Coordinates of N, CA, C and O in Angstrom, one line a residue:
K1 N 5.4 -9.5 7.1 CA 5.5 -10.9 7.0 C 6.3 -11.3 5.7 O 6.0 -10.6 4.7
Y2 N 7.1 -12.3 5.8 CA 7.8 -12.7 4.6 C 7.7 -14.2 4.4 O 7.4 -14.9 5.4
D3 N 7.8 -14.7 3.2 CA 7.7 -16.1 2.9 C 8.8 -16.5 1.8 O 8.7 -15.9 0.7
I4 N 9.7 -17.3 2.1 CA 10.7 -17.7 1.1 C 10.8 -19.2 1.2 O 11.2 -19.8 2.2
G5 N 10.3 -19.9 0.1 CA 10.4 -21.3 0.0 C 9.7 -22.1 1.1 O 10.3 -23.1 1.6
G6 N 8.5 -21.8 1.4 CA 7.7 -22.6 2.4 C 7.8 -22.2 3.8 O 7.0 -22.5 4.6
G7 N 8.8 -21.3 4.2 CA 8.9 -20.9 5.5 C 8.5 -19.4 5.6 O 8.6 -18.7 4.7
S8 N 7.9 -19.0 6.7 CA 7.5 -17.6 6.9 C 7.8 -17.1 8.3 O 8.0 -17.9 9.2
G9 N 7.8 -15.8 8.4 CA 8.1 -15.2 9.7 C 7.8 -13.7 9.7 O 7.3 -13.2 8.7
T10 N 8.0 -13.1 10.8 CA 7.7 -11.6 10.9 C 9.0 -10.9 11.2 O 9.8 -11.3 12.0
I11 N 9.2 -9.7 10.6 CA 10.3 -8.8 10.8 C 9.8 -7.6 11.5 O 8.9 -7.0 11.1
D12 N 10.5 -7.2 12.6 CA 10.0 -6.1 13.4 C 10.6 -4.8 12.7 O 11.5 -4.8 11.9
A13 N 9.9 -3.6 13.1 CA 10.2 -2.3 12.5 C 11.7 -1.9 12.7 O 12.3 -1.3 11.9
G14 N 12.3 -2.2 13.9 CA 13.6 -1.9 14.2 C 14.6 -2.5 13.2 O 15.6 -1.9 12.8
T15 N 14.4 -3.8 12.9 CA 15.2 -4.5 12.0 C 15.1 -3.9 10.6 O 16.1 -3.8 9.9
I16 N 13.9 -3.5 10.2 CA 13.7 -2.9 8.9 C 14.5 -1.6 8.8 O 15.2 -1.3 7.9
L17 N 14.4 -0.7 9.9 CA 15.1 0.6 9.9 C 16.6 0.4 9.8 O 17.3 1.1 9.2
D18 N 17.1 -0.7 10.5 CA 18.6 -0.9 10.5 C 19.0 -1.4 9.1 O 20.2 -1.1 8.7
A19 N 18.2 -2.0 8.4 CA 18.5 -2.6 7.0 C 18.2 -1.6 5.9 O 18.6 -1.8 4.8
L20 N 17.6 -0.4 6.2 CA 17.2 0.5 5.2 C 18.4 1.2 4.5 O 19.2 1.8 5.2
D21 N 18.5 1.0 3.2 CA 19.6 1.7 2.5 C 19.1 3.0 1.9 O 19.8 4.0 2.0
I22 N 17.9 3.0 1.3 CA 17.3 4.2 0.8 C 15.8 4.0 0.7 O 15.3 2.9 0.4
A23 N 15.1 5.1 0.8 CA 13.6 5.1 0.6 C 13.2 6.5 0.0 O 13.9 7.5 0.3
F24 N 12.2 6.5 -0.8 CA 11.7 7.7 -1.4 C 10.2 7.6 -1.5 O 9.7 6.5 -1.8
M25 N 9.5 8.7 -1.2 CA 8.0 8.7 -1.4 C 7.7 10.1 -1.9 O 8.2 11.1 -1.4
G26 N 6.9 10.2 -3.0 CA 6.6 11.4 -3.6 C 5.2 11.4 -4.3 O 4.8 10.3 -4.7
T27 N 4.5 12.5 -4.3 CA 3.2 12.6 -4.9 C 3.2 13.8 -5.8 O 3.8 14.9 -5.5
L28 N 2.6 13.7 -7.0 CA 2.4 14.8 -7.9 C 0.9 14.9 -8.3 O 0.3 13.9 -8.6
E29 N 0.4 16.1 -8.2 CA -1.0 16.3 -8.5 C -1.2 17.4 -9.6 O -0.6 18.4 -9.5
F30 N -2.1 17.1 -10.5 CA -2.5 18.1 -11.5 C -4.0 18.3 -11.3 O -4.7 17.4 -11.2
R31 N -4.5 19.6 -11.3 CA -5.9 19.9 -11.1 C -6.4 20.9 -12.1 O -5.7 21.9 -12.4
K32 N -7.6 20.6 -12.6 CA -8.3 21.6 -13.4 C -9.8 21.6 -13.0 O -10.4 20.6 -13.2
N33 N -10.2 22.7 -12.5 CA -11.6 22.8 -12.0 C -11.9 21.7 -11.0 O -11.1 21.5 -10.0
K34 N -12.9 20.8 -11.2 CA -13.2 19.7 -10.3 C -12.4 18.4 -10.6 O -12.5 17.5 -9.8
W35 N -11.7 18.4 -11.7 CA -11.0 17.2 -12.1 C -9.5 17.2 -11.6 O -8.9 18.3 -11.6
S36 N -9.0 16.1 -11.3 CA -7.5 16.0 -10.9 C -6.9 14.7 -11.4 O -7.6 13.7 -11.6
L37 N -5.6 14.7 -11.6 CA -4.8 13.5 -11.8 C -3.7 13.5 -10.8 O -3.1 14.5 -10.4
L38 N -3.5 12.3 -10.2 CA -2.6 12.1 -9.1 C -1.6 10.9 -9.4 O -2.1 9.9 -9.8
A39 N -0.4 11.1 -9.2 CA 0.6 10.1 -9.3 C 1.3 10.0 -7.9 O 1.7 11.0 -7.4
D40 N 1.5 8.8 -7.4 CA 2.0 8.5 -6.1 C 3.1 7.4 -6.2 O 2.8 6.3 -6.8
L41 N 4.3 7.7 -5.8 CA 5.4 6.8 -6.0 C 6.1 6.5 -4.7 O 6.4 7.5 -3.9
I42 N 6.4 5.2 -4.4 CA 7.3 4.8 -3.3 C 8.4 3.9 -3.8 O 8.1 3.0 -4.6
Y43 N 9.6 4.1 -3.3 CA 10.7 3.2 -3.6 C 11.4 2.9 -2.3 O 11.6 3.8 -1.5
L44 N 11.8 1.6 -2.2 CA 12.6 1.3 -1.0 C 13.6 0.2 -1.4 O 13.4 -0.6 -2.2
D45 N 14.8 0.3 -0.7 CA 15.9 -0.7 -0.9 C 16.4 -1.0 0.5 O 16.9 -0.2 1.3
L46 N 16.3 -2.3 0.9 CA 16.8 -2.8 2.1 C 17.8 -3.9 1.9 O 17.7 -4.7 1.0
S47 N 18.8 -4.0 2.8 CA 19.8 -5.1 2.7 C 20.4 -5.3 4.1 O 20.5 -4.4 4.9
N48 N 20.8 -6.5 4.3 CA 21.4 -6.9 5.5 C 22.3 -8.2 5.4 O 22.0 -9.0 4.5
S49 N 23.3 -8.3 6.2 CA 24.2 -9.5 6.1 C 24.4 -10.0 7.5 O 24.3 -9.2 8.5
N50 N 24.5 -11.3 7.6 CA 24.8 -11.9 8.9 C 25.9 -13.0 8.8 O 25.8 -13.8 7.8
F51 N 26.9 -13.0 9.6 CA 28.0 -13.9 9.6 C 28.0 -14.7 10.9 O 27.8 -14.1 12.0
S52 N 28.2 -16.0 10.8 CA 28.3 -16.8 12.0 C 29.3 -17.9 11.8 O 29.6 -18.3 10.7
Q53 N 29.8 -18.4 13.0 CA 30.8 -19.4 13.0 C 30.4 -20.5 14.0 O 30.0 -20.2 15.1
V54 N 30.4 -21.7 13.6 CA 30.0 -22.8 14.4 C 31.2 -23.8 14.6 O 31.9 -24.2 13.6
G55 N 31.6 -24.1 15.9 CA 32.6 -25.0 16.2 C 32.2 -26.4 15.9 O 31.1 -26.8 16.2
L56 N 33.1 -27.2 15.3 CA 32.8 -28.6 14.9 C 33.4 -29.6 15.9 O 34.5 -29.3 16.4
P57 N 32.8 -30.7 16.2 CA 33.4 -31.7 17.0 C 34.7 -32.2 16.4 O 34.8 -32.3 15.2
G58 N 35.7 -32.2 17.2 CA 37.1 -32.6 16.8 C 37.9 -31.5 16.3 O 38.9 -31.6 15.7
G59 N 37.4 -30.3 16.4 CA 38.1 -29.1 16.0 C 37.6 -28.5 14.7 O 36.9 -29.1 14.0
G60 N 38.1 -27.4 14.4 CA 37.7 -26.7 13.1 C 36.4 -25.9 13.3 O 35.7 -26.0 14.3
T61 N 36.1 -25.1 12.3 CA 34.8 -24.3 12.3 C 34.1 -24.4 11.0 O 34.7 -24.7 10.0
W62 N 32.9 -24.1 11.1 CA 32.0 -24.0 9.9 C 31.5 -22.6 9.9 O 30.8 -22.2 10.8
Q63 N 31.8 -21.9 8.8 CA 31.4 -20.5 8.7 C 30.2 -20.3 7.7 O 30.2 -21.0 6.6
T64 N 29.3 -19.5 8.1 CA 28.2 -19.2 7.2 C 28.0 -17.6 7.1 O 28.2 -16.9 8.0
E65 N 27.6 -17.2 5.9 CA 27.2 -15.8 5.7 C 25.9 -15.8 4.9 O 25.8 -16.4 3.9
V66 N 25.0 -14.9 5.4 CA 23.7 -14.8 4.7 C 23.6 -13.3 4.3 O 23.8 -12.4 5.1
D67 N 23.4 -13.0 3.0 CA 23.2 -11.7 2.5 C 21.7 -11.6 2.0 O 21.3 -12.4 1.1
L68 N 21.0 -10.6 2.5 CA 19.6 -10.4 2.1 C 19.4 -9.1 1.4 O 20.0 -8.1 1.9
R69 N 18.6 -9.0 0.4 CA 18.2 -7.7 -0.2 C 16.8 -7.7 -0.7 O 16.3 -8.7 -1.2
L70 N 16.1 -6.6 -0.4 CA 14.7 -6.4 -0.8 C 14.6 -5.0 -1.5 O 15.0 -4.0 -0.9
T71 N 14.1 -5.0 -2.7 CA 13.8 -3.7 -3.4 C 12.4 -3.7 -3.8 O 11.8 -4.8 -4.2
G72 N 11.8 -2.6 -3.7 CA 10.3 -2.5 -4.1 C 10.0 -1.1 -4.6 O 10.5 -0.1 -4.3
W73 N 9.0 -1.2 -5.6 CA 8.3 0.0 -6.1 C 6.8 -0.1 -5.9 O 6.3 -1.2 -6.1
Q74 N 6.2 1.0 -5.6 CA 4.7 1.1 -5.6 C 4.4 2.4 -6.4 O 5.0 3.5 -6.2
L75 N 3.5 2.2 -7.4 CA 3.1 3.4 -8.2 C 1.6 3.4 -8.2 O 0.9 2.4 -8.6
G76 N 1.0 4.5 -7.7 CA -0.4 4.7 -7.8 C -0.8 5.8 -8.8 O -0.2 6.9 -8.8
L77 N -1.7 5.5 -9.6 CA -2.2 6.5 -10.6 C -3.7 6.6 -10.5 O -4.4 5.6 -10.6
Y78 N -4.1 7.8 -10.2 CA -5.5 8.1 -9.9 C -6.1 9.2 -10.7 O -5.4 10.2 -11.0
G79 N -7.4 9.1 -11.0 CA -8.2 10.3 -11.5 C -9.1 10.6 -10.3 O -9.6 9.8 -9.6
G80 N -9.4 11.9 -10.2 CA -10.2 12.4 -9.1 C -11.3 13.4 -9.6 O -11.1 14.1 -10.5
Y81 N -12.4 13.4 -8.8 CA -13.4 14.4 -9.0 C -13.8 15.0 -7.7 O -14.1 14.3 -6.7
R82 N -13.9 16.3 -7.7 CA -14.2 17.0 -6.4 C -15.7 16.9 -6.1 O -16.5 17.3 -6.9
L83 N -16.0 16.3 -5.0 CA -17.4 16.1 -4.5 C -17.9 17.2 -3.7 O -19.0 17.6 -3.7
Y84 N -16.9 17.8 -2.9 CA -17.3 18.8 -1.9 C -16.2 19.8 -1.8 O -15.0 19.5 -1.8
R85 N -16.6 21.1 -1.7 CA -15.6 22.1 -1.4 C -16.2 23.2 -0.6 O -17.3 23.7 -1.0
S86 N -15.6 23.6 0.5 CA -16.0 24.8 1.2 C -14.8 25.6 1.5 O -13.7 25.3 1.0
E87 N -14.9 26.7 2.3 CA -13.8 27.5 2.6 C -12.7 26.8 3.4 O -11.5 27.1 3.3
R88 N -13.1 25.8 4.2 CA -12.2 25.1 5.1 C -11.9 23.6 4.7 O -11.0 23.0 5.4
A89 N -12.7 23.0 3.8 CA -12.5 21.6 3.5 C -12.7 21.2 2.1 O -13.5 21.9 1.4
R90 N -12.1 20.2 1.6 CA -12.3 19.6 0.3 C -12.3 18.1 0.3 O -11.6 17.5 1.2
L91 N -13.1 17.5 -0.5 CA -13.3 16.0 -0.6 C -13.3 15.6 -2.1 O -14.2 16.1 -2.8
D92 N -12.4 14.7 -2.5 CA -12.4 14.2 -3.8 C -12.7 12.7 -3.8 O -12.2 11.9 -3.0
L93 N -13.4 12.2 -4.9 CA -13.6 10.8 -5.1 C -12.5 10.4 -6.1 O -12.2 11.1 -7.0
L94 N -11.9 9.2 -5.8 CA -10.8 8.7 -6.6 C -11.1 7.4 -7.3 O -11.8 6.5 -6.7
G95 N -10.5 7.2 -8.4 CA -10.5 5.9 -9.1 C -9.2 5.7 -9.9 O -8.6 6.7 -10.3
G96 N -8.7 4.5 -10.0 CA -7.4 4.3 -10.7 C -6.8 3.0 -10.4 O -7.5 2.0 -10.3
G97 N -5.5 2.9 -10.4 CA -4.8 1.7 -10.3 C -3.5 1.8 -9.4 O -3.0 2.9 -9.3
R98 N -3.1 0.7 -8.9 CA -1.9 0.7 -8.0 C -1.0 -0.5 -8.5 O -1.5 -1.6 -8.7
Y99 N 0.3 -0.3 -8.7 CA 1.2 -1.3 -9.1 C 2.2 -1.5 -8.0 O 2.7 -0.6 -7.4
L100 N 2.5 -2.8 -7.8 CA 3.5 -3.2 -6.8 C 4.5 -4.1 -7.4 O 4.2 -5.1 -8.1
S101 N 5.8 -3.8 -7.3 CA 6.9 -4.7 -7.7 C 7.9 -4.9 -6.6 O 8.4 -3.9 -6.0
L102 N 8.1 -6.1 -6.2 CA 9.0 -6.5 -5.2 C 10.0 -7.5 -5.7 O 9.6 -8.5 -6.3
D103 N 11.3 -7.4 -5.3 CA 12.3 -8.3 -5.6 C 13.1 -8.7 -4.3 O 13.6 -7.8 -3.7
A104 N 13.1 -9.9 -4.0 CA 13.8 -10.4 -2.8 C 14.9 -11.3 -3.2 O 14.7 -12.3 -4.0
D105 N 16.1 -11.1 -2.7 CA 17.3 -11.9 -3.0 C 17.9 -12.3 -1.7 O 18.1 -11.5 -0.8
A106 N 18.3 -13.6 -1.7 CA 19.1 -14.1 -0.5 C 20.2 -15.0 -1.0 O 20.1 -15.7 -2.0
R107 N 21.4 -14.8 -0.4 CA 22.6 -15.6 -0.8 C 23.1 -16.2 0.5 O 23.4 -15.5 1.5
L108 N 23.3 -17.5 0.5 CA 23.8 -18.3 1.7 C 25.2 -18.9 1.2 O 25.2 -19.7 0.2
A109 N 26.2 -18.5 1.9 CA 27.6 -19.0 1.5 C 28.1 -19.7 2.8 O 28.0 -19.2 3.9
T110 N 28.7 -20.8 2.6 CA 29.3 -21.6 3.7 C 30.7 -22.1 3.4 O 31.0 -22.2 2.2
S111 N 31.5 -22.3 4.4 CA 32.8 -22.9 4.2 C 32.8 -24.4 4.4 O 33.8 -25.0 4.3
G112 N 31.6 -24.9 4.7 CA 31.4 -26.3 4.9 C 31.1 -27.1 3.6 O 31.4 -26.6 2.5
P113 N 30.6 -28.3 3.8 CA 30.3 -29.2 2.6 C 29.2 -28.7 1.8 O 29.0 -29.2 0.7
L114 N 28.3 -27.8 2.2 CA 27.1 -27.4 1.5 C 27.5 -26.4 0.4 O 28.3 -25.5 0.7
P115 N 26.9 -26.5 -0.8 CA 27.2 -25.5 -1.8 C 26.5 -24.2 -1.5 O 25.6 -24.1 -0.7
D116 N 27.1 -23.1 -2.0 CA 26.5 -21.8 -1.8 C 25.1 -21.8 -2.5 O 24.9 -22.6 -3.5
R117 N 24.2 -21.0 -2.0 CA 22.8 -21.1 -2.5 C 22.3 -19.6 -2.7 O 22.4 -18.8 -1.9
D118 N 21.7 -19.4 -3.9 CA 21.1 -18.1 -4.2 C 19.6 -18.3 -4.3 O 19.1 -19.3 -5.1
L119 N 18.8 -17.5 -3.7 CA 17.3 -17.6 -3.8 C 16.8 -16.2 -4.3 O 17.3 -15.2 -3.9
R120 N 15.8 -16.3 -5.1 CA 15.2 -15.1 -5.7 C 13.7 -15.2 -5.8 O 13.3 -16.3 -6.3
R121 N 13.0 -14.2 -5.4 CA 11.6 -14.2 -5.5 C 11.1 -12.8 -5.9 O 11.5 -11.9 -5.3
S122 N 10.2 -12.8 -6.9 CA 9.7 -11.5 -7.4 C 8.2 -11.5 -7.5 O 7.7 -12.6 -7.8
T123 N 7.6 -10.4 -7.4 CA 6.2 -10.3 -7.6 C 5.9 -8.9 -8.3 O 6.5 -7.9 -8.0
D124 N 4.9 -8.9 -9.2 CA 4.4 -7.8 -9.9 C 2.9 -7.8 -9.9 O 2.4 -8.8 -10.4
V125 N 2.3 -6.8 -9.3 CA 0.8 -6.9 -9.1 C 0.2 -5.5 -9.5 O 0.7 -4.5 -9.1
W126 N -0.9 -5.6 -10.3 CA -1.7 -4.4 -10.7 C -3.0 -4.6 -10.0 O -3.6 -5.7 -10.1
D127 N -3.6 -3.6 -9.4 CA -4.9 -3.6 -8.8 C -5.7 -2.3 -9.2 O -5.1 -1.3 -9.2
G128 N -7.0 -2.5 -9.4 CA -7.9 -1.4 -9.5 C -8.2 -0.8 -8.2 O -8.4 -1.6 -7.2
I129 N -8.4 0.5 -8.1 CA -8.5 1.2 -6.8 C -9.7 2.2 -6.8 O -9.9 2.9 -7.8
V130 N -10.5 2.2 -5.7 CA -11.4 3.3 -5.5 C -11.2 3.9 -4.1 O -10.8 3.2 -3.2
G131 N -11.5 5.2 -4.0 CA -11.2 5.8 -2.7 C -11.6 7.2 -2.6 O -12.3 7.7 -3.5
F132 N -11.1 7.9 -1.6 CA -11.4 9.3 -1.4 C -10.1 10.0 -0.8 O -9.3 9.3 -0.2
R133 N -10.0 11.3 -1.0 CA -9.0 12.0 -0.4 C -9.5 13.5 -0.2 O -10.4 13.9 -0.8
G134 N -8.8 14.1 0.7 CA -9.3 15.5 1.0 C -8.3 16.2 1.9 O -7.2 15.7 2.3
V135 N -8.7 17.4 2.3 CA -7.9 18.2 3.2 C -8.8 19.2 4.0 O -9.9 19.6 3.5
V136 N -8.4 19.4 5.2 CA -9.1 20.3 6.1 C -8.1 21.5 6.3 O -7.0 21.3 6.8
D137 N -8.5 22.7 6.0 CA -7.7 23.9 6.1 C -7.8 24.4 7.6 O -8.8 24.7 8.1
L138 N -6.6 24.5 8.2 CA -6.5 25.0 9.6 C -6.2 26.5 9.7 O -6.3 27.0 10.8
G139 N -5.9 27.1 8.6 CA -5.5 28.5 8.6 C -4.1 28.7 8.8 O -3.3 27.8 9.1
N140 N -3.6 29.9 8.5 CA -2.1 30.3 8.6 C -1.2 29.3 7.9 O -0.2 28.9 8.4
H141 N -1.6 28.8 6.7 CA -0.9 27.9 5.8 C -0.9 26.5 6.3 O -0.3 25.6 5.6
W142 N -1.5 26.1 7.4 CA -1.5 24.7 7.9 C -2.8 24.0 7.4 O -3.8 24.6 7.3
F143 N -2.6 22.7 7.2 CA -3.8 21.9 6.8 C -3.6 20.4 7.2 O -2.5 20.0 7.6
L144 N -4.7 19.7 7.2 CA -4.7 18.3 7.6 C -5.2 17.5 6.3 O -6.3 17.5 5.9
P145 N -4.2 16.7 5.6 CA -4.6 15.9 4.5 C -5.0 14.5 5.0 O -4.6 14.0 6.0
Y146 N -5.9 13.9 4.2 CA -6.3 12.5 4.5 C -6.6 11.8 3.2 O -6.8 12.4 2.1
H147 N -6.4 10.5 3.2 CA -6.6 9.6 2.0 C -6.9 8.2 2.4 O -6.3 7.7 3.4
A148 N -7.9 7.6 1.7 CA -8.2 6.2 2.0 C -8.6 5.6 0.7 O -9.3 6.2 -0.1
D149 N -8.2 4.3 0.4 CA -8.6 3.6 -0.8 C -8.6 2.1 -0.6 O -8.0 1.6 0.4
V150 N -9.3 1.4 -1.4 CA -9.3 -0.1 -1.4 C -9.4 -0.6 -2.8 O -9.9 0.1 -3.7
G151 N -8.9 -1.7 -3.0 CA -8.9 -2.3 -4.4 C -8.6 -3.8 -4.5 O -8.3 -4.4 -3.5
T152 N -8.7 -4.3 -5.7 CA -8.4 -5.7 -5.9 C -8.0 -5.8 -7.4 O -8.2 -4.9 -8.2
G153 N -7.6 -7.0 -7.8 CA -7.2 -7.3 -9.1 C -6.2 -8.4 -9.1 O -6.5 -9.6 -8.9
G154 N -4.9 -8.0 -9.2 CA -3.8 -9.0 -9.1 C -3.6 -9.6 -7.7 O -3.1 -10.6 -7.5
S155 N -4.1 -8.8 -6.7 CA -4.1 -9.3 -5.3 C -5.5 -9.5 -4.9 O -6.5 -9.0 -5.5
D156 N -5.7 -10.3 -3.8 CA -7.0 -10.5 -3.2 C -7.6 -9.2 -2.7 O -8.8 -8.9 -2.9
L157 N -6.8 -8.4 -2.0 CA -7.2 -7.1 -1.5 C -6.0 -6.2 -1.3 O -4.9 -6.7 -0.8
T158 N -6.1 -4.9 -1.6 CA -5.1 -4.0 -1.2 C -5.9 -2.8 -0.7 O -7.0 -2.5 -1.1
W159 N -5.3 -2.1 0.4 CA -5.9 -0.9 0.9 C -4.8 0.0 1.5 O -3.7 -0.4 1.7
Q160 N -5.3 1.2 1.6 CA -4.4 2.3 2.1 C -5.1 3.3 3.0 O -6.3 3.6 2.6
A161 N -4.5 3.7 4.0 CA -5.1 4.8 4.8 C -3.9 5.8 5.2 O -2.8 5.3 5.5
M162 N -4.2 7.1 5.1 CA -3.2 8.1 5.3 C -3.8 9.3 5.9 O -4.9 9.7 5.6
V163 N -3.1 9.9 6.9 CA -3.5 11.1 7.6 C -2.3 11.9 8.0 O -1.2 11.2 8.3
G164 N -2.3 13.2 8.1 CA -1.1 13.9 8.4 C -1.4 15.4 8.7 O -2.5 15.8 8.8
V165 N -0.3 16.1 8.7 CA -0.4 17.6 8.9 C 0.6 18.2 7.9 O 1.6 17.6 7.6
G166 N 0.2 19.3 7.3 CA 1.0 19.9 6.3 C 1.1 21.4 6.4 O 0.3 22.1 7.1
Y167 N 2.1 22.0 5.6 CA 2.3 23.4 5.6 C 2.4 23.9 4.1 O 3.2 23.3 3.4
D168 N 1.6 24.9 3.7 CA 1.7 25.4 2.4 C 2.8 26.4 2.2 O 2.8 27.4 2.9
L169 N 3.8 26.0 1.4 CA 5.0 26.9 1.3 C 4.8 27.9 0.2 O 5.7 28.8 -0.1
G170 N 3.7 27.9 -0.5 CA 3.5 28.8 -1.6 C 3.8 28.2 -3.0 O 3.0 28.2 -3.9
W171 N 5.0 27.5 -3.1 CA 5.4 26.9 -4.3 C 5.2 25.4 -4.3 O 5.3 24.6 -5.2
G172 N 4.8 24.9 -3.1 CA 4.6 23.4 -2.8 C 4.2 23.2 -1.4 O 4.0 24.2 -0.6
D173 N 4.0 22.0 -1.0 CA 3.6 21.7 0.4 C 4.7 20.8 1.0 O 5.3 20.0 0.4
A174 N 4.9 21.0 2.3 CA 5.7 20.1 3.2 C 4.7 19.4 4.1 O 3.9 20.1 4.8
T175 N 4.7 18.1 4.1 CA 3.7 17.3 4.8 C 4.4 16.2 5.6 O 5.3 15.5 5.1
M176 N 3.9 16.0 6.8 CA 4.3 14.8 7.6 C 3.1 13.9 7.7 O 2.0 14.4 8.2
L177 N 3.2 12.6 7.3 CA 2.1 11.8 7.2 C 2.3 10.5 8.0 O 3.4 10.0 8.1
Y178 N 1.2 9.9 8.5 CA 1.2 8.5 8.8 C 0.5 7.7 7.7 O -0.6 8.1 7.3
R179 N 1.1 6.7 7.2 CA 0.6 6.0 6.0 C 0.6 4.5 6.3 O 1.7 4.0 6.7
H180 N -0.5 3.8 6.0 CA -0.5 2.3 6.1 C -0.9 1.8 4.7 O -2.0 2.2 4.2
L181 N -0.1 1.0 4.1 CA -0.4 0.5 2.8 C -0.2 -1.0 2.9 O 0.8 -1.5 3.3
E182 N -1.2 -1.8 2.4 CA -1.2 -3.3 2.6 C -1.7 -4.0 1.4 O -2.6 -3.5 0.7
W183 N -1.1 -5.2 1.1 CA -1.6 -6.1 0.1 C -1.9 -7.4 0.7 O -1.1 -7.9 1.5
D184 N -3.0 -8.1 0.3 CA -3.2 -9.4 0.7 C -3.2 -10.3 -0.5 O -4.0 -10.1 -1.4
Q185 N -2.2 -11.1 -0.6 CA -2.0 -12.0 -1.8 C -2.7 -13.3 -1.7 O -2.5 -14.1 -2.6
G186 N -3.4 -13.6 -0.6 CA -4.1 -14.9 -0.5 C -3.1 -15.9 0.1 O -2.0 -15.7 0.4
E187 N -3.6 -17.1 0.2 CA -2.9 -18.2 0.8 C -1.8 -18.8 -0.1 O -0.9 -19.4 0.4
D188 N -2.0 -18.6 -1.4 CA -1.0 -19.2 -2.3 C 0.2 -18.4 -2.5 O 1.2 -18.9 -3.0
E189 N 0.3 -17.2 -2.1 CA 1.4 -16.3 -2.3 C 2.2 -16.2 -1.1 O 1.8 -16.1 0.0

């Protein structure tokens, strides 16, 4: 859902994929005995343009072009403590913070009597987070990771749920995940 200047609407996933310029997601973990530190980073850059022409009564045309760009960063920093460990499973309790930075830019250019217009909206939000994460070992280097957390602070509510399948390469892990990450900024945002 998006909101620019009092109007709002919904963008479907296909439109987002068509507009995707670049995205990156990475996680780094340090562990000593039962304690861990975790950094989680997401970056995305989306842009799209639309050009249209409208015929005017009496001849002539009015041309419009709209350029949209959205860039965003999410950084999660967590400390963890191992609550449970067996030969096949591990569970950690997490606490920390999550930062969100979004910049939305829109430019409307017309060949008609209206002036060109630039719109910009930014948000920066810090939230405190509590949650858990763990892994279930399937054997033969395969594992099932999971993560869930919830928090508040700069936003009314933020939460995340993640589950996937991974393979231990020896020097690192290759993981395919489903991840849902959400912020509720309340009615005023």
